[in-house]
Coordinates of C-alpha atoms and ligand atoms in Angstrom, one line a residue:
X1 CA -0.2 0.0 0.0
X2 CA 0.9 3.4 -0.6
X3 CA 2.3 5.7 2.0
X4 CA 2.0 9.4 1.5
X5 CA 4.1 12.0 3.5
X6 CA 1.5 14.4 3.4
X7 CA 1.9 18.1 3.5
X8 CA -0.6 20.1 5.9
X9 CA -3.5 20.9 4.1
X10 CA -3.6 24.5 2.3
X11 CA -6.7 26.3 2.9
X12 CA -8.3 28.7 0.5
X13 CA -7.1 30.3 -2.6
X14 CA -3.8 29.0 -2.6
X15 CA -5.3 25.4 -2.7
X16 CA -7.7 25.8 -5.3
X17 CA -4.5 27.0 -7.2
X18 CA -2.8 24.0 -6.3
X19 CA -6.0 22.1 -7.6
X20 CA -7.0 20.6 -4.3
X21 CA -10.5 20.1 -3.0
X22 CA -10.9 22.8 -0.4
X23 CA -12.3 21.9 3.2
X24 CA -15.0 24.8 3.2
X25 CA -13.8 27.3 6.2
X26 CA -16.8 29.6 5.9
X27 CA -16.5 32.0 2.9
X28 CA -19.6 32.6 0.8
X29 CA -20.9 30.0 -1.6
X30 CA -20.7 31.3 -5.0
X31 CA -23.9 31.7 -7.2
X32 CA -22.6 29.0 -9.9
X33 CA -21.7 26.4 -7.0
X34 CA -23.8 23.3 -6.6
X35 CA -24.2 21.6 -3.7
X36 CA -24.3 17.8 -3.2
X37 CA -25.4 16.6 0.3
X38 CA -24.1 13.3 1.7
X39 CA -27.2 12.4 3.8
X40 CA -29.2 9.1 5.0
X41 CA -32.5 8.1 3.7
X42 CA -34.7 4.7 4.2
X43 CA -36.0 3.3 1.3
X44 CA -38.3 0.1 0.7
X45 CA -36.6 -3.1 -0.5
X46 CA -39.4 -6.0 -1.2
X47 CA -41.3 -4.8 1.8
X48 CA -38.9 -3.9 4.5
X49 CA -37.8 -0.6 5.5
X50 CA -33.9 0.0 4.8
X51 CA -31.7 2.7 5.8
X52 CA -29.1 3.6 3.4
X53 CA -26.9 6.8 2.0
X54 CA -27.9 9.5 -0.4
X55 CA -26.0 12.0 -2.7
X56 CA -28.4 14.5 -3.2
X57 CA -28.9 18.0 -5.0
X58 CA -30.6 21.1 -3.4
X59 CA -33.6 19.9 -5.0
X60 CA -33.2 16.5 -3.4
X61 CA -32.4 14.4 -6.3
X62 CA -29.6 12.1 -6.8
X63 CA -26.6 13.2 -7.9
X64 CA -25.6 15.8 -10.3
X65 CA -26.5 16.9 -13.6
X66 CA -23.8 19.4 -16.2
X67 CA -22.9 20.5 -19.5
X68 CA -19.7 19.5 -21.0
X69 CA -17.5 23.0 -20.8
X70 CA -19.2 23.4 -17.2
X71 CA -17.4 24.0 -14.2
X72 CA -17.4 21.5 -11.8
X73 CA -18.2 23.6 -8.8
X74 CA -19.6 21.7 -6.2
X75 CA -19.8 21.9 -2.6
X76 CA -20.2 18.4 -0.9
X77 CA -21.7 18.8 2.5
X78 CA -21.1 15.5 4.7
X79 CA -24.5 15.2 6.7
X80 CA -24.3 11.0 6.5
X81 CA -23.7 10.5 10.1
X82 CA -20.0 9.6 9.4
X83 CA -16.5 10.2 7.8
X84 CA -17.0 9.9 3.9
X85 CA -15.5 11.3 0.7
X86 CA -16.9 11.1 -2.6
X87 CA -15.2 10.0 -5.9
X88 CA -16.1 11.5 -9.2
X89 CA -16.2 8.0 -11.3
X90 CA -15.2 8.9 -14.9
X91 CA -14.2 12.4 -14.5
X92 CA -10.6 13.3 -14.9
X93 CA -10.3 16.2 -12.1
X94 CA -6.9 17.6 -10.6
X95 CA -5.6 14.4 -8.6
X96 CA -6.2 16.2 -5.1
X97 CA -10.0 16.2 -6.0
X98 CA -10.4 12.5 -7.2
X99 CA -12.2 11.9 -3.9
X100 CA -10.3 8.5 -3.0
X101 CA -9.6 8.6 0.8
X102 CA -6.0 8.4 2.2
X103 CA -4.6 9.4 -1.5
X104 CA -6.5 12.3 -2.8
X105 CA -7.7 13.9 0.2
X106 CA -8.7 12.7 4.0
X107 CA -12.2 11.4 4.9
X108 CA -14.3 14.3 5.2
X109 CA -15.9 14.3 9.0
X110 CA -19.2 14.3 9.4
X111 CA -20.7 17.9 9.4
X112 CA -18.1 19.2 7.2
X113 CA -17.9 20.8 4.1
X114 CA -15.2 20.4 1.1
X115 CA -15.2 22.5 -2.1
X116 CA -14.6 21.1 -5.6
X117 CA -13.4 23.1 -8.5
X118 CA -12.4 22.3 -12.0
X119 CA -13.3 22.3 -15.6
X120 CA -15.8 19.2 -17.2
X121 CA -13.8 18.8 -20.4
X122 CA -16.0 16.0 -22.1
X123 CA -19.7 14.8 -22.0
X124 CA -20.3 11.4 -20.3
X125 CA -22.6 9.4 -18.3
X126 CA -20.8 8.8 -15.2
X127 CA -21.4 8.3 -11.2
X128 CA -20.1 9.5 -8.2
X129 CA -19.2 6.9 -5.2
X130 CA -17.6 6.7 -1.7
X131 CA -14.4 5.0 -2.3
X132 CA -15.1 3.0 1.0
X133 CA -17.4 0.3 2.0
X134 CA -20.2 2.5 2.3
X135 CA -20.7 2.6 -1.7
X136 CA -22.4 -1.0 -0.7
X137 CA -24.8 1.0 1.2
X138 CA -26.0 3.4 -1.4
X139 CA -23.4 6.0 -1.1
X140 CA -23.3 6.4 -5.0
X141 CA -25.6 8.8 -7.6
X142 CA -25.5 9.2 -11.2
X143 CA -22.7 12.2 -12.6
X144 CA -24.0 13.1 -16.1
X145 CA -22.2 15.5 -18.2
X146 CA -24.5 16.2 -21.4
X147 CA -23.5 17.5 -24.1
X148 CA -24.6 20.6 -25.3
X149 CA -24.3 19.8 -29.3
X150 CA -26.9 16.7 -28.7
X151 CA -29.7 19.4 -27.2
X152 CA -31.4 19.8 -30.3
X153 CA -32.1 15.7 -30.7
X154 CA -35.6 15.3 -29.5
X155 CA -34.7 12.5 -27.2
X156 CA -36.0 11.7 -23.4
X157 CA -33.2 11.1 -21.5
X158 CA -33.6 8.2 -18.6
X159 CA -30.9 7.6 -16.1
X160 CA -30.9 4.8 -14.2
X161 CA -28.3 3.3 -11.6
X162 CA -28.2 -0.6 -11.0
X163 CA -27.2 -1.7 -7.3
X164 CA -26.9 -5.3 -5.2
X165 CA -28.4 -4.5 -2.1
X166 CA -28.1 -6.3 1.6
X167 CA -30.0 -6.3 4.7
X168 CA -26.5 -6.7 6.0
X169 CA -23.8 -4.2 6.8
X170 CA -20.8 -4.4 4.2
X171 CA -18.3 -5.0 7.0
X172 CA -20.3 -8.6 7.8
X173 CA -20.2 -9.5 4.4
X174 CA -16.6 -8.8 4.2
X175 CA -15.8 -10.5 7.2
X176 CA -17.9 -13.6 6.1
X177 CA -16.0 -13.6 2.9
X178 CA -13.0 -13.9 4.6
X179 CA -13.5 -16.3 7.5
X180 CA -15.1 -18.9 4.9
X181 CA -13.2 -18.9 1.5
X182 CA -13.8 -22.6 0.0
X183 CA -10.7 -24.3 0.5
X184 CA -8.2 -25.1 -2.7
X185 CA -10.9 -23.3 -5.0
X186 CA -9.8 -20.9 -7.6
X187 CA -6.5 -20.8 -5.8
X188 CA -4.0 -19.4 -8.3
X189 CA -1.7 -16.7 -8.6
X190 CA -0.1 -15.4 -5.2
X191 CA 3.4 -15.8 -7.3
X192 CA 1.4 -17.1 -10.4
X193 CA 2.7 -20.8 -10.9
X194 CA 0.2 -20.7 -14.0
X195 CA 1.5 -19.6 -17.5
X196 CA -0.4 -17.1 -19.1
X197 CA -1.5 -18.5 -22.4
X198 CA -1.6 -21.7 -21.4
X199 CA -5.3 -21.5 -20.6
X200 CA -6.3 -18.4 -22.5
X201 CA -8.3 -17.8 -25.5
X202 CA -10.2 -21.3 -25.3
X203 CA -13.8 -21.7 -25.0
X204 CA -13.5 -23.6 -21.7
X205 CA -14.1 -20.7 -19.6
X206 CA -17.1 -19.3 -21.7
X207 CA -19.9 -21.6 -23.0
X208 CA -19.9 -24.1 -19.9
X209 CA -22.8 -24.9 -17.6
X210 CA -23.7 -22.6 -15.2
X211 CA -26.2 -23.0 -12.4
X212 CA -28.2 -20.1 -10.9
X213 CA -29.3 -19.5 -7.3
X214 CA -27.9 -20.0 -3.9
X215 CA -24.5 -21.4 -4.3
X216 CA -21.7 -18.8 -3.8
X217 CA -19.3 -20.0 -6.2
X218 CA -20.4 -22.1 -9.3
X219 CA -18.4 -24.4 -10.9
X220 CA -18.1 -24.3 -14.6
X221 CA -16.2 -26.1 -17.0
X222 CA -12.9 -27.8 -16.1
X223 CA -12.0 -24.2 -15.0
X224 CA -13.9 -24.0 -11.7
X225 CA -14.6 -20.6 -12.5
X226 CA -16.2 -18.7 -9.5
X227 CA -18.9 -15.8 -9.8
X228 CA -20.8 -13.9 -7.7
X229 CA -19.1 -14.5 -4.1
X230 CA -22.1 -12.7 -2.5
X231 CA -25.7 -13.4 -2.4
X232 CA -27.7 -10.2 -1.9
X233 CA -31.4 -9.4 -0.8
X234 CA -32.3 -7.5 -3.7
X235 CA -30.8 -5.9 -7.1
X236 CA -32.1 -2.5 -7.6
X237 CA -32.9 -0.3 -10.3
X238 CA -33.2 3.3 -9.2
X239 CA -33.9 2.4 -5.6
X240 CA -36.7 -0.2 -6.6
X241 CA -36.8 -3.8 -7.7
X242 CA -38.7 -5.6 -10.3
X243 CA -41.7 -6.6 -7.8
X244 CA -42.3 -2.5 -7.9
X245 CA -40.3 -1.4 -10.6
X246 CA -39.6 2.5 -11.7
X247 CA -42.1 3.0 -14.8
X248 CA -41.2 5.9 -16.8
X249 CA -43.8 7.6 -19.2
X250 CA -42.7 7.8 -22.9
X251 CA -44.0 8.4 -26.4
X252 CA -45.0 6.1 -28.8
X253 CA -42.5 5.9 -31.4
X254 CA -40.3 8.5 -29.2
X255 CA -36.6 8.8 -29.1
X256 CA -35.1 7.8 -25.7
X257 CA -31.5 8.0 -24.7
X258 CA -30.7 5.6 -21.7
X259 CA -28.1 6.4 -19.5
X260 CA -27.2 3.1 -17.4
X261 CA -24.8 3.0 -14.7
X262 CA -23.8 -0.4 -12.9
X263 CA -23.2 0.9 -9.5
X264 CA -23.4 -2.7 -7.8
X265 CA -20.5 -3.4 -5.7
X266 CA -20.0 -7.1 -6.9
X267 CA -22.6 -7.9 -9.2
X268 CA -22.1 -7.8 -13.1
X269 CA -25.1 -8.0 -15.3
X270 CA -26.0 -8.6 -19.0
X271 CA -28.2 -5.6 -20.1
X272 CA -31.5 -6.8 -22.0
X273 CA -33.7 -4.7 -23.8
X274 CA -36.0 -7.4 -24.9
X275 CA -37.8 -6.9 -28.3
X276 CA -36.2 -3.5 -28.9
X277 CA -33.2 -2.8 -30.8
X278 CA -30.7 -0.4 -29.2
X279 CA -27.9 1.6 -30.5
X280 CA -25.0 1.4 -28.4
X281 CA -23.3 4.8 -28.5
X282 CA -20.9 4.8 -25.4
X283 CA -19.5 2.9 -23.0
X284 CA -18.0 4.5 -19.7
X285 CA -19.2 7.6 -21.0
X286 CA -16.7 7.5 -24.3
X287 CA -18.2 7.4 -27.8
X288 CA -18.0 4.2 -29.6
X289 CA -19.0 3.7 -33.2
X290 CA -22.6 3.0 -32.9
X291 CA -23.4 -0.9 -32.5
X292 CA -27.1 -2.0 -32.7
X293 CA -28.2 -5.0 -30.4
X294 CA -30.4 -6.1 -27.8
X295 CA -27.9 -7.5 -25.1
X296 CA -25.1 -5.6 -23.6
X297 CA -22.5 -7.0 -21.0
X298 CA -22.2 -4.4 -18.1
X299 CA -19.9 -4.8 -15.4
X300 CA -19.4 -3.0 -11.8
X301 CA -18.4 0.3 -12.4
X302 CA -19.2 0.7 -16.1
X303 CA -21.7 2.9 -17.7
X304 CA -24.2 2.2 -21.3
X305 CA -25.7 5.0 -23.3
X306 CA -28.0 3.2 -25.4
X307 CA -30.4 5.2 -27.9
X308 CA -33.5 4.0 -28.7
X309 CA -36.4 4.9 -31.2
X310 CA -39.5 3.0 -29.7
X311 CA -42.2 1.5 -32.1
X312 CA -45.7 3.5 -32.5
X313 CA -47.1 1.2 -30.1
X314 CA -49.1 2.0 -26.5
X315 CA -47.0 -1.0 -25.0
X316 CA -45.0 -1.5 -21.8
X317 CA -41.1 -2.1 -22.7
X318 CA -39.1 -3.9 -19.9
X319 CA -35.6 -3.0 -19.8
X320 CA -34.1 -5.8 -17.4
X321 CA -30.3 -6.1 -16.3
X322 CA -29.8 -10.2 -15.9
X323 CA -27.2 -11.1 -13.0
X324 CA -24.6 -12.9 -14.1
X325 CA -24.6 -16.8 -13.9
X326 CA -27.7 -16.4 -12.1
X327 CA -31.5 -15.9 -12.5
X328 CA -32.3 -12.7 -10.4
X329 CA -32.8 -9.6 -12.4
X330 CA -33.4 -6.1 -11.8
X331 CA -35.0 -3.4 -14.4
X332 CA -37.3 -0.8 -14.8
X333 CA -40.1 -0.3 -17.5
X334 CA -40.8 2.2 -20.0
X335 CA -44.5 2.6 -20.7
X336 CA -45.3 4.2 -24.0
X337 CA -49.1 5.5 -24.6
X338 CA -50.6 4.9 -21.1
X339 CA -50.0 1.0 -21.6
X340 CA -50.3 -1.3 -18.7
X341 CA -47.3 -3.0 -17.0
X342 CA -47.5 -6.6 -16.3
X343 CA -45.7 -7.9 -13.4
X344 CA -42.2 -9.0 -14.2
X345 CA -41.0 -12.1 -11.9
X346 CA -37.9 -11.3 -10.1
X347 CA -36.5 -14.4 -11.4
X348 CA -35.7 -15.2 -14.8
X349 CA -36.2 -18.6 -16.7
X350 CA -32.5 -19.0 -17.3
X351 CA -28.9 -17.9 -15.9
X352 CA -28.0 -14.7 -17.2
X353 CA -24.9 -15.0 -19.4
X354 CA -21.2 -14.9 -18.1
X355 CA -19.5 -11.7 -18.7
X356 CA -17.1 -11.8 -21.4
X357 CA -14.2 -9.3 -23.1
X358 CA -14.9 -10.6 -26.5
X359 CA -18.1 -7.9 -26.5
X360 CA -15.2 -5.1 -26.2
X361 CA -13.3 -6.7 -29.4
X362 CA -16.8 -5.8 -31.3
X363 CA -16.4 -2.0 -30.2
X364 CA -14.4 0.7 -31.4
X365 CA -13.9 4.5 -30.1
X366 CA -15.4 7.1 -31.9
X367 CA -12.3 9.2 -30.7
X368 CA -9.6 6.5 -30.4
X369 CA -6.1 7.3 -28.9
X370 CA -3.5 8.9 -31.4
X371 CA -1.5 5.7 -32.5
X372 CA 2.0 6.0 -31.1
X373 CA 4.5 3.3 -29.8
X374 CA 4.1 2.9 -25.9
X375 CA 6.8 5.0 -23.9
X376 CA 6.5 2.2 -20.9
X377 CA 4.7 -1.0 -20.4
X378 CA 3.4 -2.0 -17.1
X379 CA 2.6 -6.0 -16.2
X380 CA 0.0 -6.5 -13.5
X381 CA -1.0 -10.2 -12.3
X382 CA -4.2 -10.4 -11.0
X383 CA -4.2 -12.8 -8.5
X384 CA -6.0 -14.5 -5.5
X385 CA -9.0 -16.7 -4.6
X386 CA -11.8 -17.2 -2.6
X387 CA -9.5 -19.5 -0.2
X388 CA -9.0 -16.5 2.5
X389 CA -10.4 -14.1 0.2
X390 CA -7.2 -12.2 -0.4
X391 CA -6.9 -10.7 -3.9
X392 CA -3.7 -8.7 -5.3
X393 CA -2.1 -6.6 -8.2
X394 CA 1.2 -8.4 -8.3
X395 CA 4.4 -7.5 -10.6
X396 CA 4.1 -4.0 -10.7
X397 CA 5.5 -1.7 -7.7
X398 CA 3.4 -0.1 -5.7
X399 CA 2.9 3.1 -6.7
X400 CA 3.9 2.5 -10.3
X401 CA 5.9 5.3 -11.5
X402 CA 5.6 7.1 -14.6
X403 CA 6.6 10.4 -16.4
X404 CA 3.8 13.0 -17.9
X405 CA 3.6 12.8 -21.3
X406 CA 4.1 9.1 -21.5
X407 CA 2.0 6.6 -23.5
X408 CA 1.9 3.9 -21.4
X409 CA 0.7 0.6 -21.9
X410 CA -0.5 -2.1 -19.0
X411 CA -0.6 -5.7 -19.6
X412 CA -3.2 -7.4 -17.0
X413 CA -3.4 -11.0 -17.0
X414 CA -5.9 -12.9 -14.8
X415 CA -4.4 -15.7 -12.7
X416 CA -7.4 -16.2 -11.0
X417 CA -10.9 -17.8 -11.6
X418 CA -13.0 -14.4 -10.9
X419 CA -13.6 -11.7 -13.2
X420 CA -11.8 -8.2 -12.4
X421 CA -13.7 -5.2 -13.9
X422 CA -10.4 -3.1 -13.3
X423 CA -10.6 0.7 -13.0
X424 CA -7.9 3.3 -13.2
X425 CA -8.9 6.6 -11.6
X426 CA -7.6 10.1 -13.6
X427 CA -7.5 8.4 -17.2
X428 CA -9.7 7.1 -19.8
X429 CA -7.7 3.9 -21.6
X430 CA -8.5 2.3 -24.8
X431 CA -8.6 -1.3 -24.4
X432 CA -5.6 -2.5 -27.2
X433 CA -5.5 -6.0 -26.8
X434 CA -6.9 -9.5 -25.8
X435 CA -4.8 -12.4 -25.0
X436 CA -2.0 -10.9 -26.8
X437 CA -3.9 -10.0 -30.3
X438 CA -4.2 -6.4 -30.9
X439 CA -7.0 -4.2 -31.8
X440 CA -8.4 -0.5 -31.9
X441 CA -11.0 -1.1 -29.2
X442 CA -13.3 1.1 -27.2
X443 CA -12.0 3.8 -24.7
X444 CA -13.2 3.6 -21.5
X445 CA -12.2 3.7 -17.7
X446 CA -13.4 0.4 -16.3
X447 CA -12.3 -2.9 -18.3
X448 CA -13.4 -6.7 -17.5
X449 CA -10.2 -9.0 -17.5
X450 CA -11.9 -12.5 -17.4
X451 CA -10.4 -15.2 -15.6
X452 CA -7.1 -16.6 -17.0
X453 CA -7.6 -14.1 -19.9
X454 CA -4.9 -10.9 -20.6
X455 CA -6.5 -7.7 -21.6
X456 CA -4.0 -4.7 -22.7
X457 CA -4.9 -1.2 -22.0
X458 CA -3.2 2.1 -23.5
X459 CA -3.1 5.6 -22.0
X460 CA -1.8 8.5 -22.2
X461 CA -0.1 10.2 -19.0
X462 CA -1.7 13.7 -19.2
X463 CA -2.8 14.4 -15.5
X464 CA -0.1 14.1 -12.9
X465 CA -0.7 12.7 -9.3
X466 CA -1.4 9.7 -7.6
X467 CA -4.0 7.6 -9.2
X468 CA -5.5 4.6 -7.9
X469 CA -6.0 1.6 -10.5
X470 CA -8.0 -1.4 -9.0
X471 CA -10.5 -3.7 -9.1
X472 CA -14.5 -2.4 -9.1
X473 CA -15.4 -5.3 -6.8
X474 CA -15.6 -3.6 -3.8
X475 CA -14.4 -6.8 -1.7
X476 CA -12.0 -7.5 -3.9
X477 CA -10.5 -4.1 -3.4
X478 CA -11.3 -4.1 0.0
X479 CA -9.0 -7.5 0.4
X480 CA -5.8 -5.9 -1.7
X481 CA -6.7 -5.6 -5.3
X482 CA -5.6 -2.1 -6.0
X483 CA -2.5 -0.4 -6.6
X484 CA -1.5 3.3 -7.7
X485 CA 0.4 4.9 -10.3
X486 CA 2.4 8.0 -9.5
X487 CA 3.7 11.0 -11.7
X488 CA 5.0 14.1 -10.8
X489 CA 2.3 14.8 -8.3
X490 CA 4.2 18.1 -7.2
X491 CA 3.8 19.7 -10.8
Ligands
CU1 CU1 -11.9 -8.1 -8.7

């Protein structure tokens, strides 16, 4: 883990100039500044009341909405009853405003405020969440940056955040994982005995039999791949289960833009548009060459922007998220022309597909990185297993040094039997290789590395600082799957 020799927090204007988030000390709020309040609230989950966190704007709405080019001038008010901090997932702020505790800033005490101010350079569907176990209790919300150039499009925006919900505390969930790992299961890595390539690229990890439901680790094929290490009590879409889903009125024949966020801590889904064809236009807020389809993989931390043109019918269109390797699902309903909405069973007939990286090979960035050779190549082994529940990023120093202006390629080899959605803060990367085969894939900020597969990403070191690089499975991260990249932080 990283150890910072932290300088005393500079207060006021000097800190803003240095790009820091400023602990608020009583000066007046500017007129353009938005307020974001970290608070608690009560929601109903399958008929039971649950106390969760919330991130609300002045009007009590979840999260924040901006236009590209706006300043991200935000005062975060912590009224959650606990120390917290909020990470702006998908934005590329100065590193001291990234909201990652112990790296960019200390936790903000309950009752305290912090001011943020930087420019939102590009549009995108992003989100915000505590970079702590509080994420499990819905300290998470949408963070949408609209494109002013798309204002003329006559489309209805629908923003939905998916989540996995437990009535148990995240501390308990983690403690359980750490005390009763299945012995010998998925025990690879920790020094990495297996040669990458030996098992890669074959179909054996893909088409095998999956059984949904109760068991925590579901053996599959010869690999003994693990999915879903936590059984949740519910899967939510905008705080609602499919028993009582959000029903959004839309126009017959209307145009809809879905901005979907997988804010789950440990659950990947396949997004299922049912009878509708959708045009995928962005992943993780970054535009891709439009791809038409009905099903799209959707891992933790990722976002999907999908355009729909509805048929001219009075009909309800369920949009579902199928839990990976299991029958549970969540979702919401687009209701056109006042259509009645039939009850949708929470359990599907079939188990949801496994999330793969092959989908990314069919995507191409609308704005790819400039083609240039790498100045630095970083190799990372993703290791760990259910036994003892220890996870790690090995083979790279922590922090990994770099230099401003470099093109960096990171090769991530998953030596474990679980998939890891890997997220880099402060940058967008392009997916440029799978199992050693190079291609020009999507630009994004979170990419799935399936078991025994190798994924290569490239990014430009254009945002100096200390940046978290980690698995977006909350409990893998909490159990060690986190590293850092550091360059020119005093620049
Ligand atoms: Cu992971």
